[in-house]
Each structure stands twice: as C-alpha cells, then as structure tokens.
C-alpha cells in the first residue's frame, strides 16, 4: 500500500469483511433425525417410516359397472355448440353453422380412467433470523421430536397446500457468521476507508488548464473533489462500514430447523385412443360423467371391466404411483374413477359438400379440422 492509498482514509482492521450470507459447512451441529442439513441449502427430504402394514391386491375383486347409456346430443344442441365455437373464431362466419343440414349424429363411447394419489411429504432446512432477545426454544426444553411426529393440521382431502413449521426445541443463538459478531461489515466499495479516489482527476486533486485562458499553462483545482483528490464513499456515507445485512446489527442470530410440509394431489389420466380423427389432448380440459368411483388408503387394480385397456391401465398406473410416491412421501388416500366422456361425431352437408365436427365433454365443446367459413382473410 503506497502513501496515496493511505491518504484515502483511515482503515479499521477490527471491522471484518462481509462473509457469506449462508453459514459455512460445519457451522451448525447435526440434530438427531435431521442429519445432513446445512444452512442456506435446499430443503432435505425426510423419508417417512415404513407403514405398519403391507396391503396386497384382493383376489377376484370385480368392478361392478352399472348400465351406462352413451350420451347423445340433439341437432339443436349440436348446432348451438357449433355456433358458440364459430363465435370464438373471428375469421369464421356463422352462416354455414346456421344453414347446414345434418346427415348423422354418431355417439362414440369414450372412457377416461383417472388415478389420484394424495400424498404428504416433509422436508427440512436450517433457517435463521436476527436475534433481538426473543424466546429461544432450545434443547433445554427437551429433544427435537422426529420429523414425522410433529403434528400438523391436514387440509381438505385432495387439496394442494404447503405449511411451514418451526421444529420444537431446535433453536439456539450463535454469533453472526457474516460479521463475526461485530454487527457491521467493511464497506466493499471503499475497502473500509470511507473515501474513494476521485475519478475526475484520478486522485491528483487538480487538472490542467485548457482553452483560451490567459495562462495557457498551469493547473487548476478539480471541481469535483475541490482539490482533495478523494471523495466521500456514497454507499457507506463515509463511515467505512455498513450495518451487517444478515443480523441487521444485532450481532447474533437465532438458528432453528424449519419443517416444510407439502400436501399434493398427484393425478394421472388414461383414455384409450380409438378415434384417430379426434385429438385425445382435447379431453384434458373437459369433464365427463364419473359412473365409477373407488376410494381407499390404497386402491386395487380394476378387474372385470368390459374395456380391458382400462383394467390394464389401472394396474400399470397404481403400481407406478406406489413406486413413485411411497418411498419419499406418505400416501394418505387414493381415488380411482371411470368417466364416460361425451363425444359425438356430427356429419352434415353445406352447399352440396360433406363436412363434420365433434361435440365433446359435458361442456359441449367443439372440434373441427375444417370449417366452410364464408370469411376470407386477405
């Protein structure tokens, strides 16, 4: 460090440089049941204990399927649905929809199988806050309860929700790791000196005279720093230090384990692809008529349903959900449903040419790959 650097301002070695915002490795001790946590990192998954029972599929369990009548739509309903669809397309004319002649309304049987697995998962991570004399729920009040023994109020079944709970008896106070308990950190902008070299005169305090001045040679004081060669540091207001951004000057931090409980309804659907002219993806945004509902902690694969693809999908998806969720989450409830999704293929003629469209879902949505619109885009 040269003399010019020393002239910039006093340097206080007792004020530490700003450390990391997260505690360094080894700063916090492991707590039984919550091992492997480090402050500032992502939440660590807490695997649930194995269930006390291991349910097996019931043998010869047939699904009772009621007599289901394939829903149909009338010409009036089909026309109204098409008119509503055309109205949403500003390039389409309503004239074909109003004047078309129906040839056939063909209902199509569409089953949708849905499996819902409602799970609860728990993760935890060290958190901290500035300590200002608040109550410290530490080990002196007892041992931390195991993560899956901490009581929480469950939401309504099949509702997604996240709740954060402070783990009892996990709190303790420790010096701030960022400022080393000083309450303030050295200003990084001026390196703790409170002043910075003037950029206008490069620290010289003067500049050469220019222009048509009577004395073309010589120097004049810098107007930016008034000849001092240095200026007060703006970020720290000339103090050379700033209040610690982590402990906010309190010098101490209250550390604790934060438990995050997540409830999630995991849903998968299956529809046999039997209608090549209709995109199955359209079914995702419409509802059907659920004529079969089976609900339990763990449901069993469907057997005896007339559509074997539905039975096979039930077996496959139940096994996938068990493998995917049972190891990392607690399965609270499962529900499987079979819906009859309305789908009607409407054939019609307009100006001597044959056309068609689909009416689908209980909402009577419309899909058509080609419409005889009377409007033409230029």
mmCIF file of C-alpha atoms in Angstrom:
data_model
loop_
_atom_site.group_PDB
_atom_site.id
_atom_site.type_symbol
_atom_site.label_atom_id
_atom_site.label_comp_id
_atom_site.label_asym_id
_atom_site.label_seq_id
_atom_site.Cartn_x
_atom_site.Cartn_y
_atom_site.Cartn_z
ATOM 1 C CA UNK A 1 0.000 0.000 0.000
ATOM 2 C CA UNK A 2 1.518 3.341 -1.096
ATOM 3 C CA UNK A 3 1.148 6.770 0.522
ATOM 4 C CA UNK A 4 -1.608 7.780 -1.863
ATOM 5 C CA UNK A 5 -3.692 4.802 -0.744
ATOM 6 C CA UNK A 6 -3.104 5.712 2.915
ATOM 7 C CA UNK A 7 -4.284 9.252 2.238
ATOM 8 C CA UNK A 8 -7.654 7.999 1.102
ATOM 9 C CA UNK A 9 -8.802 7.488 4.685
ATOM 10 C CA UNK A 10 -8.315 5.598 7.900
ATOM 11 C CA UNK A 11 -8.584 1.809 7.837
ATOM 12 C CA UNK A 12 -10.093 -0.033 10.833
ATOM 13 C CA UNK A 13 -8.805 -3.632 10.952
ATOM 14 C CA UNK A 14 -11.342 -4.540 13.644
ATOM 15 C CA UNK A 15 -14.221 -4.314 11.199
ATOM 16 C CA UNK A 16 -14.361 -7.621 9.297
ATOM 17 C CA UNK A 17 -15.026 -8.088 5.640
ATOM 18 C CA UNK A 18 -18.526 -9.245 4.769
ATOM 19 C CA UNK A 19 -18.735 -13.042 4.888
ATOM 20 C CA UNK A 20 -21.160 -15.370 3.101
ATOM 21 C CA UNK A 21 -24.874 -14.918 3.790
ATOM 22 C CA UNK A 22 -25.270 -18.658 4.493
ATOM 23 C CA UNK A 23 -23.422 -20.369 7.358
ATOM 24 C CA UNK A 24 -20.292 -22.209 6.195
ATOM 25 C CA UNK A 25 -20.092 -26.025 6.380
ATOM 26 C CA UNK A 26 -19.686 -27.272 9.913
ATOM 27 C CA UNK A 27 -21.048 -24.064 11.439
ATOM 28 C CA UNK A 28 -24.176 -25.860 12.702
ATOM 29 C CA UNK A 29 -24.382 -29.177 14.518
ATOM 30 C CA UNK A 30 -26.461 -32.083 13.282
ATOM 31 C CA UNK A 31 -29.728 -32.741 15.091
ATOM 32 C CA UNK A 32 -30.929 -36.317 15.509
ATOM 33 C CA UNK A 33 -33.471 -37.098 12.793
ATOM 34 C CA UNK A 34 -32.423 -34.068 10.722
ATOM 35 C CA UNK A 35 -28.861 -35.003 9.770
ATOM 36 C CA UNK A 36 -27.117 -33.654 6.710
ATOM 37 C CA UNK A 37 -28.524 -30.131 6.822
ATOM 38 C CA UNK A 38 -26.556 -27.023 6.058
ATOM 39 C CA UNK A 39 -27.977 -23.523 6.282
ATOM 40 C CA UNK A 40 -28.850 -21.824 3.027
ATOM 41 C CA UNK A 41 -29.122 -25.032 1.028
ATOM 42 C CA UNK A 42 -32.250 -26.549 -0.447
ATOM 43 C CA UNK A 43 -34.624 -28.455 1.788
ATOM 44 C CA UNK A 44 -33.626 -32.031 2.557
ATOM 45 C CA UNK A 45 -36.271 -34.727 2.049
ATOM 46 C CA UNK A 46 -37.359 -36.588 5.179
ATOM 47 C CA UNK A 47 -38.388 -40.086 4.215
ATOM 48 C CA UNK A 48 -41.442 -41.420 6.070
ATOM 49 C CA UNK A 49 -41.189 -44.501 8.251
ATOM 50 C CA UNK A 50 -42.395 -47.718 6.607
ATOM 51 C CA UNK A 51 -46.116 -48.434 7.049
ATOM 52 C CA UNK A 52 -47.189 -50.868 9.718
ATOM 53 C CA UNK A 53 -48.952 -52.982 7.110
ATOM 54 C CA UNK A 54 -48.295 -54.081 3.550
ATOM 55 C CA UNK A 55 -51.625 -54.329 1.725
ATOM 56 C CA UNK A 56 -51.949 -56.731 -1.177
ATOM 57 C CA UNK A 57 -54.443 -56.682 -4.055
ATOM 58 C CA UNK A 58 -57.629 -58.533 -3.322
ATOM 59 C CA UNK A 59 -58.250 -61.609 -5.395
ATOM 60 C CA UNK A 60 -61.352 -61.986 -7.581
ATOM 61 C CA UNK A 61 -62.394 -58.403 -6.913
ATOM 62 C CA UNK A 62 -64.610 -57.434 -9.832
ATOM 63 C CA UNK A 63 -65.645 -53.904 -10.630
ATOM 64 C CA UNK A 64 -69.404 -53.527 -10.692
ATOM 65 C CA UNK A 65 -70.206 -51.441 -13.736
ATOM 66 C CA UNK A 66 -73.716 -50.002 -13.941
ATOM 67 C CA UNK A 67 -75.639 -49.959 -17.187
ATOM 68 C CA UNK A 68 -74.296 -46.833 -18.822
ATOM 69 C CA UNK A 69 -76.065 -45.235 -21.754
ATOM 70 C CA UNK A 70 -73.793 -43.444 -24.182
ATOM 71 C CA UNK A 71 -74.864 -39.782 -24.104
ATOM 72 C CA UNK A 72 -76.128 -38.266 -27.324
ATOM 73 C CA UNK A 73 -76.759 -34.698 -28.433
ATOM 74 C CA UNK A 74 -79.663 -33.421 -30.475
ATOM 75 C CA UNK A 75 -79.359 -31.459 -33.695
ATOM 76 C CA UNK A 76 -80.333 -28.320 -31.807
ATOM 77 C CA UNK A 77 -77.615 -28.820 -29.171
ATOM 78 C CA UNK A 78 -75.018 -29.633 -31.838
ATOM 79 C CA UNK A 79 -75.897 -26.537 -33.848
ATOM 80 C CA UNK A 80 -75.806 -24.277 -30.780
ATOM 81 C CA UNK A 81 -72.415 -25.719 -29.813
ATOM 82 C CA UNK A 82 -71.056 -25.066 -33.306
ATOM 83 C CA UNK A 83 -72.408 -21.511 -33.320
ATOM 84 C CA UNK A 84 -70.729 -20.828 -29.992
ATOM 85 C CA UNK A 85 -67.469 -22.269 -31.353
ATOM 86 C CA UNK A 86 -67.687 -20.156 -34.539
ATOM 87 C CA UNK A 87 -68.318 -17.023 -32.490
ATOM 88 C CA UNK A 88 -64.956 -17.527 -30.738
ATOM 89 C CA UNK A 89 -63.159 -17.608 -34.110
ATOM 90 C CA UNK A 90 -63.203 -14.117 -35.609
ATOM 91 C CA UNK A 91 -62.275 -15.409 -39.096
ATOM 92 C CA UNK A 92 -65.261 -17.786 -39.204
ATOM 93 C CA UNK A 93 -68.695 -16.915 -40.498
ATOM 94 C CA UNK A 94 -71.793 -18.153 -38.665
ATOM 95 C CA UNK A 95 -73.683 -18.632 -41.931
ATOM 96 C CA UNK A 96 -72.615 -22.281 -42.515
ATOM 97 C CA UNK A 97 -73.491 -23.217 -38.916
ATOM 98 C CA UNK A 98 -76.956 -21.661 -39.256
ATOM 99 C CA UNK A 99 -77.752 -23.164 -42.673
ATOM 100 C CA UNK A 100 -76.081 -26.590 -42.625
ATOM 101 C CA UNK A 101 -78.114 -29.817 -42.953
ATOM 102 C CA UNK A 102 -77.309 -32.633 -40.540
ATOM 103 C CA UNK A 103 -76.873 -36.121 -42.014
ATOM 104 C CA UNK A 104 -75.915 -38.110 -38.925
ATOM 105 C CA UNK A 105 -75.105 -37.649 -35.225
ATOM 106 C CA UNK A 106 -72.968 -40.581 -34.166
ATOM 107 C CA UNK A 107 -72.273 -41.006 -30.406
ATOM 108 C CA UNK A 108 -68.897 -42.574 -29.556
ATOM 109 C CA UNK A 109 -68.142 -44.423 -26.317
ATOM 110 C CA UNK A 110 -65.125 -42.824 -24.581
ATOM 111 C CA UNK A 111 -63.952 -43.987 -21.145
ATOM 112 C CA UNK A 112 -61.445 -41.999 -19.109
ATOM 113 C CA UNK A 113 -59.637 -43.665 -16.223
ATOM 114 C CA UNK A 114 -58.219 -41.355 -13.563
ATOM 115 C CA UNK A 115 -55.993 -42.201 -10.600
ATOM 116 C CA UNK A 116 -55.421 -39.684 -7.811
ATOM 117 C CA UNK A 117 -52.816 -40.293 -5.115
ATOM 118 C CA UNK A 118 -52.915 -37.779 -2.280
ATOM 119 C CA UNK A 119 -49.522 -37.521 -0.595
ATOM 120 C CA UNK A 120 -47.832 -35.716 2.251
ATOM 121 C CA UNK A 121 -44.102 -35.045 2.047
ATOM 122 C CA UNK A 122 -41.788 -33.369 4.555
ATOM 123 C CA UNK A 123 -38.502 -31.561 4.106
ATOM 124 C CA UNK A 124 -36.404 -29.502 6.499
ATOM 125 C CA UNK A 125 -33.570 -26.987 6.446
ATOM 126 C CA UNK A 126 -31.737 -24.725 8.870
ATOM 127 C CA UNK A 127 -33.038 -21.166 8.904
ATOM 128 C CA UNK A 128 -32.024 -18.110 10.924
ATOM 129 C CA UNK A 129 -33.238 -14.682 11.924
ATOM 130 C CA UNK A 130 -31.708 -11.729 13.747
ATOM 131 C CA UNK A 131 -31.718 -12.327 17.492
ATOM 132 C CA UNK A 132 -33.175 -9.444 19.471
ATOM 133 C CA UNK A 133 -33.968 -11.111 22.764
ATOM 134 C CA UNK A 134 -36.913 -13.241 21.599
ATOM 135 C CA UNK A 135 -37.710 -16.570 23.277
ATOM 136 C CA UNK A 136 -35.303 -19.384 22.382
ATOM 137 C CA UNK A 137 -36.969 -22.815 22.218
ATOM 138 C CA UNK A 138 -33.794 -24.859 22.565
ATOM 139 C CA UNK A 139 -32.670 -28.309 23.764
ATOM 140 C CA UNK A 140 -33.115 -27.188 27.376
ATOM 141 C CA UNK A 141 -36.847 -27.780 26.862
ATOM 142 C CA UNK A 142 -36.411 -31.319 25.527
ATOM 143 C CA UNK A 143 -35.290 -33.259 22.481
ATOM 144 C CA UNK A 144 -36.461 -32.385 18.992
ATOM 145 C CA UNK A 145 -39.382 -34.638 18.025
ATOM 146 C CA UNK A 146 -38.891 -36.827 14.928
ATOM 147 C CA UNK A 147 -39.954 -35.006 11.769
ATOM 148 C CA UNK A 148 -42.949 -37.254 11.082
ATOM 149 C CA UNK A 149 -44.190 -36.968 14.690
ATOM 150 C CA UNK A 150 -44.680 -33.198 14.546
ATOM 151 C CA UNK A 151 -48.452 -32.610 14.429
ATOM 152 C CA UNK A 152 -49.919 -30.535 11.603
ATOM 153 C CA UNK A 153 -53.499 -29.874 10.537
ATOM 154 C CA UNK A 154 -54.208 -31.549 7.222
ATOM 155 C CA UNK A 155 -56.167 -29.618 4.586
ATOM 156 C CA UNK A 156 -59.279 -30.871 2.854
ATOM 157 C CA UNK A 157 -58.564 -34.160 1.085
ATOM 158 C CA UNK A 158 -57.106 -33.872 -2.442
ATOM 159 C CA UNK A 159 -56.240 -30.195 -1.887
ATOM 160 C CA UNK A 160 -52.705 -28.951 -2.606
ATOM 161 C CA UNK A 161 -51.164 -26.951 0.233
ATOM 162 C CA UNK A 162 -47.804 -26.097 1.831
ATOM 163 C CA UNK A 163 -47.268 -25.374 5.534
ATOM 164 C CA UNK A 164 -44.041 -24.370 7.301
ATOM 165 C CA UNK A 165 -43.492 -25.289 10.960
ATOM 166 C CA UNK A 166 -40.583 -24.436 13.240
ATOM 167 C CA UNK A 167 -39.244 -27.680 14.756
ATOM 168 C CA UNK A 168 -39.706 -27.599 18.549
ATOM 169 C CA UNK A 169 -36.529 -27.393 20.705
ATOM 170 C CA UNK A 170 -34.239 -26.892 17.676
ATOM 171 C CA UNK A 171 -33.382 -23.230 18.314
ATOM 172 C CA UNK A 172 -30.118 -21.756 19.575
ATOM 173 C CA UNK A 173 -28.284 -18.418 19.427
ATOM 174 C CA UNK A 174 -24.891 -18.003 17.823
ATOM 175 C CA UNK A 175 -22.670 -15.106 16.715
ATOM 176 C CA UNK A 176 -23.470 -13.875 13.230
ATOM 177 C CA UNK A 177 -21.282 -15.740 10.757
ATOM 178 C CA UNK A 178 -21.320 -12.846 8.284
ATOM 179 C CA UNK A 179 -19.939 -10.071 10.536
ATOM 180 C CA UNK A 180 -18.307 -12.362 13.147
ATOM 181 C CA UNK A 181 -20.476 -10.774 15.836
ATOM 182 C CA UNK A 182 -19.353 -7.228 15.083
ATOM 183 C CA UNK A 183 -22.746 -6.048 13.865
ATOM 184 C CA UNK A 184 -21.191 -4.276 10.905
ATOM 185 C CA UNK A 185 -19.010 -5.165 7.938
ATOM 186 C CA UNK A 186 -16.329 -3.367 5.999
ATOM 187 C CA UNK A 187 -17.615 -1.419 3.028
ATOM 188 C CA UNK A 188 -16.519 -3.231 -0.108
ATOM 189 C CA UNK A 189 -16.833 -0.109 -2.243
ATOM 190 C CA UNK A 190 -14.113 1.856 -0.410
ATOM 191 C CA UNK A 191 -12.366 -1.108 1.285
ATOM 192 C CA UNK A 192 -13.274 0.343 4.695
ATOM 193 C CA UNK A 193 -11.598 3.735 4.251
ATOM 194 C CA UNK A 194 -14.728 5.842 3.913
ATOM 195 C CA UNK A 195 -13.280 7.708 0.941
ATOM 196 C CA UNK A 196 -12.615 6.889 -2.667
ATOM 197 C CA UNK A 197 -10.182 8.273 -5.193
ATOM 198 C CA UNK A 198 -11.748 10.998 -7.320
ATOM 199 C CA UNK A 199 -12.336 9.627 -10.792
ATOM 200 C CA UNK A 200 -12.499 13.078 -12.337
ATOM 201 C CA UNK A 201 -8.876 13.994 -11.546
ATOM 202 C CA UNK A 202 -7.642 10.427 -10.914
ATOM 203 C CA UNK A 203 -6.738 11.348 -7.345
ATOM 204 C CA UNK A 204 -4.415 14.238 -8.222
ATOM 205 C CA UNK A 205 -6.680 16.996 -6.908
ATOM 206 C CA UNK A 206 -6.020 19.197 -9.949
ATOM 207 C CA UNK A 207 -6.359 19.242 -13.696
ATOM 208 C CA UNK A 208 -4.503 21.039 -16.496
ATOM 209 C CA UNK A 209 -5.937 24.328 -17.712
ATOM 210 C CA UNK A 210 -7.440 24.158 -21.181
ATOM 211 C CA UNK A 211 -8.951 26.596 -23.683
ATOM 212 C CA UNK A 212 -8.059 30.248 -24.397
ATOM 213 C CA UNK A 213 -7.166 31.114 -20.837
ATOM 214 C CA UNK A 214 -4.590 33.915 -20.473
ATOM 215 C CA UNK A 215 -2.269 31.465 -18.784
ATOM 216 C CA UNK A 216 -2.378 28.504 -21.090
ATOM 217 C CA UNK A 217 -0.136 26.505 -18.842
ATOM 218 C CA UNK A 218 -0.605 25.701 -15.183
ATOM 219 C CA UNK A 219 -3.103 23.752 -13.147
ATOM 220 C CA UNK A 220 -6.468 24.320 -11.546
ATOM 221 C CA UNK A 221 -8.154 22.535 -8.665
ATOM 222 C CA UNK A 222 -10.527 19.714 -9.518
ATOM 223 C CA UNK A 223 -14.098 20.979 -9.156
ATOM 224 C CA UNK A 224 -15.397 17.518 -8.315
ATOM 225 C CA UNK A 225 -13.259 16.869 -5.212
ATOM 226 C CA UNK A 226 -12.276 20.511 -4.516
ATOM 227 C CA UNK A 227 -8.589 19.724 -4.781
ATOM 228 C CA UNK A 228 -8.537 16.906 -2.216
ATOM 229 C CA UNK A 229 -8.111 14.081 -4.719
ATOM 230 C CA UNK A 230 -10.669 11.960 -2.875
ATOM 231 C CA UNK A 231 -14.422 11.925 -2.267
ATOM 232 C CA UNK A 232 -16.651 10.538 0.433
ATOM 233 C CA UNK A 233 -17.832 6.989 -0.280
ATOM 234 C CA UNK A 234 -21.539 7.130 -1.080
ATOM 235 C CA UNK A 235 -22.589 3.521 -0.168
ATOM 236 C CA UNK A 236 -21.286 3.781 3.420
ATOM 237 C CA UNK A 237 -21.711 7.584 3.772
ATOM 238 C CA UNK A 238 -18.043 7.927 4.580
ATOM 239 C CA UNK A 239 -18.063 5.631 7.612
ATOM 240 C CA UNK A 240 -16.033 2.837 6.034
ATOM 241 C CA UNK A 241 -18.519 0.240 7.227
ATOM 242 C CA UNK A 242 -22.152 -0.765 6.813
ATOM 243 C CA UNK A 243 -24.648 -2.420 9.115
ATOM 244 C CA UNK A 244 -24.486 -6.194 8.675
ATOM 245 C CA UNK A 245 -27.101 -7.228 6.125
ATOM 246 C CA UNK A 246 -27.694 -10.591 7.829
ATOM 247 C CA UNK A 247 -28.043 -9.808 11.548
ATOM 248 C CA UNK A 248 -29.058 -6.160 10.930
ATOM 249 C CA UNK A 249 -26.609 -5.045 13.608
ATOM 250 C CA UNK A 250 -27.858 -7.361 16.367
ATOM 251 C CA UNK A 251 -24.539 -9.292 16.283
ATOM 252 C CA UNK A 252 -26.309 -12.618 16.987
ATOM 253 C CA UNK A 253 -28.523 -14.963 15.008
ATOM 254 C CA UNK A 254 -31.269 -17.300 16.175
ATOM 255 C CA UNK A 255 -30.914 -20.582 14.261
ATOM 256 C CA UNK A 256 -33.725 -23.129 14.006
ATOM 257 C CA UNK A 257 -34.889 -26.008 11.814
ATOM 258 C CA UNK A 258 -37.844 -25.192 9.585
ATOM 259 C CA UNK A 259 -40.064 -28.118 8.599
ATOM 260 C CA UNK A 260 -41.919 -27.791 5.275
ATOM 261 C CA UNK A 261 -44.988 -29.995 4.883
ATOM 262 C CA UNK A 262 -46.381 -30.358 1.357
ATOM 263 C CA UNK A 263 -49.717 -31.928 0.504
ATOM 264 C CA UNK A 264 -50.182 -32.712 -3.181
ATOM 265 C CA UNK A 265 -52.795 -34.472 -5.259
ATOM 266 C CA UNK A 266 -50.942 -36.431 -7.932
ATOM 267 C CA UNK A 267 -53.239 -37.116 -10.886
ATOM 268 C CA UNK A 268 -52.835 -39.278 -13.984
ATOM 269 C CA UNK A 269 -55.404 -39.924 -16.720
ATOM 270 C CA UNK A 270 -55.785 -42.549 -19.408
ATOM 271 C CA UNK A 271 -58.112 -42.596 -22.416
ATOM 272 C CA UNK A 272 -57.960 -45.430 -24.981
ATOM 273 C CA UNK A 273 -57.103 -43.967 -28.381
ATOM 274 C CA UNK A 274 -59.925 -45.234 -30.565
ATOM 275 C CA UNK A 275 -60.821 -42.146 -32.601
ATOM 276 C CA UNK A 276 -57.959 -41.197 -34.958
ATOM 277 C CA UNK A 277 -59.772 -38.094 -36.289
ATOM 278 C CA UNK A 278 -60.137 -36.580 -32.816
ATOM 279 C CA UNK A 279 -57.080 -35.415 -30.804
ATOM 280 C CA UNK A 280 -57.182 -37.011 -27.341
ATOM 281 C CA UNK A 281 -55.474 -33.959 -25.856
ATOM 282 C CA UNK A 282 -58.776 -32.097 -26.212
ATOM 283 C CA UNK A 283 -60.249 -34.280 -23.461
ATOM 284 C CA UNK A 284 -57.886 -32.763 -20.875
ATOM 285 C CA UNK A 285 -59.930 -29.579 -20.499
ATOM 286 C CA UNK A 286 -63.422 -31.072 -20.352
ATOM 287 C CA UNK A 287 -65.328 -33.123 -17.787
ATOM 288 C CA UNK A 288 -67.218 -36.370 -18.076
ATOM 289 C CA UNK A 289 -69.745 -38.362 -16.090
ATOM 290 C CA UNK A 290 -67.970 -40.359 -13.320
ATOM 291 C CA UNK A 291 -70.090 -43.516 -13.084
ATOM 292 C CA UNK A 292 -67.486 -45.482 -11.080
ATOM 293 C CA UNK A 293 -65.610 -44.140 -8.024
ATOM 294 C CA UNK A 294 -63.359 -46.238 -5.785
ATOM 295 C CA UNK A 295 -61.599 -44.602 -2.838
ATOM 296 C CA UNK A 296 -59.380 -46.012 -0.097
ATOM 297 C CA UNK A 297 -55.989 -45.503 1.528
ATOM 298 C CA UNK A 298 -54.697 -47.746 -1.247
ATOM 299 C CA UNK A 299 -56.937 -48.755 -4.131
ATOM 300 C CA UNK A 300 -56.556 -52.005 -6.018
ATOM 301 C CA UNK A 301 -56.398 -52.595 -9.778
ATOM 302 C CA UNK A 302 -59.729 -52.764 -11.539
ATOM 303 C CA UNK A 303 -60.830 -56.172 -12.737
ATOM 304 C CA UNK A 304 -63.843 -57.296 -14.727
ATOM 305 C CA UNK A 305 -64.422 -54.041 -16.602
ATOM 306 C CA UNK A 306 -65.637 -54.603 -20.194
ATOM 307 C CA UNK A 307 -62.817 -52.494 -21.643
ATOM 308 C CA UNK A 308 -59.624 -54.439 -20.958
ATOM 309 C CA UNK A 309 -57.447 -51.404 -21.728
ATOM 310 C CA UNK A 310 -58.962 -49.672 -18.697
ATOM 311 C CA UNK A 311 -58.094 -52.669 -16.493
ATOM 312 C CA UNK A 312 -54.530 -52.759 -17.811
ATOM 313 C CA UNK A 313 -54.129 -49.010 -17.319
ATOM 314 C CA UNK A 314 -55.418 -49.301 -13.743
ATOM 315 C CA UNK A 315 -52.873 -51.997 -12.886
ATOM 316 C CA UNK A 316 -49.985 -50.111 -14.500
ATOM 317 C CA UNK A 317 -50.764 -46.692 -13.006
ATOM 318 C CA UNK A 318 -51.387 -47.991 -9.464
ATOM 319 C CA UNK A 319 -48.022 -49.776 -9.475
ATOM 320 C CA UNK A 320 -46.321 -46.664 -10.855
ATOM 321 C CA UNK A 321 -47.838 -44.425 -8.173
ATOM 322 C CA UNK A 322 -46.825 -46.812 -5.387
ATOM 323 C CA UNK A 323 -43.241 -46.976 -6.643
ATOM 324 C CA UNK A 324 -43.048 -43.235 -7.280
ATOM 325 C CA UNK A 325 -44.579 -41.836 -4.085
ATOM 326 C CA UNK A 326 -44.452 -44.398 -1.273
ATOM 327 C CA UNK A 327 -40.675 -44.126 -0.722
ATOM 328 C CA UNK A 328 -40.471 -40.322 -0.452
ATOM 329 C CA UNK A 329 -43.968 -39.431 0.754
ATOM 330 C CA UNK A 330 -46.749 -40.711 2.917
ATOM 331 C CA UNK A 331 -49.752 -41.799 0.854
ATOM 332 C CA UNK A 332 -52.844 -40.522 2.651
ATOM 333 C CA UNK A 333 -55.560 -41.574 0.213
ATOM 334 C CA UNK A 334 -56.140 -42.833 -3.288
ATOM 335 C CA UNK A 335 -59.112 -42.471 -5.588
ATOM 336 C CA UNK A 336 -59.745 -44.052 -8.968
ATOM 337 C CA UNK A 337 -62.629 -43.108 -11.229
ATOM 338 C CA UNK A 338 -64.002 -44.123 -14.597
ATOM 339 C CA UNK A 339 -65.781 -41.401 -16.527
ATOM 340 C CA UNK A 340 -67.888 -41.592 -19.612
ATOM 341 C CA UNK A 341 -66.814 -38.583 -21.644
ATOM 342 C CA UNK A 342 -69.451 -37.446 -24.156
ATOM 343 C CA UNK A 343 -68.243 -37.472 -27.759
ATOM 344 C CA UNK A 344 -70.489 -37.116 -30.791
ATOM 345 C CA UNK A 345 -69.361 -37.072 -34.423
ATOM 346 C CA UNK A 346 -71.701 -34.769 -36.325
ATOM 347 C CA UNK A 347 -71.862 -35.200 -40.114
ATOM 348 C CA UNK A 348 -73.524 -32.519 -42.231
ATOM 349 C CA UNK A 349 -73.746 -31.008 -45.697
ATOM 350 C CA UNK A 350 -73.359 -27.395 -46.741
ATOM 351 C CA UNK A 351 -73.649 -26.152 -50.330
ATOM 352 C CA UNK A 352 -73.554 -29.713 -51.602
ATOM 353 C CA UNK A 353 -70.348 -30.689 -49.801
ATOM 354 C CA UNK A 354 -69.911 -33.073 -46.846
ATOM 355 C CA UNK A 355 -68.332 -31.852 -43.618
ATOM 356 C CA UNK A 356 -68.171 -32.927 -39.973
ATOM 357 C CA UNK A 357 -67.283 -31.767 -36.481
ATOM 358 C CA UNK A 358 -67.070 -33.230 -32.977
ATOM 359 C CA UNK A 359 -69.044 -32.231 -29.885
ATOM 360 C CA UNK A 360 -67.253 -33.392 -26.734
ATOM 361 C CA UNK A 361 -67.362 -33.133 -22.939
ATOM 362 C CA UNK A 362 -70.287 -32.233 -20.730
ATOM 363 C CA UNK A 363 -69.488 -28.626 -21.696
ATOM 364 C CA UNK A 364 -70.356 -29.399 -25.356
ATOM 365 C CA UNK A 365 -67.050 -28.144 -26.718
ATOM 366 C CA UNK A 366 -66.499 -28.336 -30.479
ATOM 367 C CA UNK A 367 -63.529 -29.515 -32.522
ATOM 368 C CA UNK A 368 -63.322 -29.412 -36.308
ATOM 369 C CA UNK A 369 -60.325 -29.747 -38.574
ATOM 370 C CA UNK A 370 -62.075 -27.893 -41.400
ATOM 371 C CA UNK A 371 -64.930 -25.415 -41.419
ATOM 372 C CA UNK A 372 -66.643 -23.995 -44.527
ATOM 373 C CA UNK A 373 -66.136 -20.414 -43.427
ATOM 374 C CA UNK A 374 -67.626 -17.671 -45.602
ATOM 375 C CA UNK A 375 -64.968 -15.172 -44.402
ATOM 376 C CA UNK A 376 -61.723 -14.862 -46.301
ATOM 377 C CA UNK A 377 -58.523 -13.352 -44.940
ATOM 378 C CA UNK A 378 -56.811 -11.025 -47.425
#
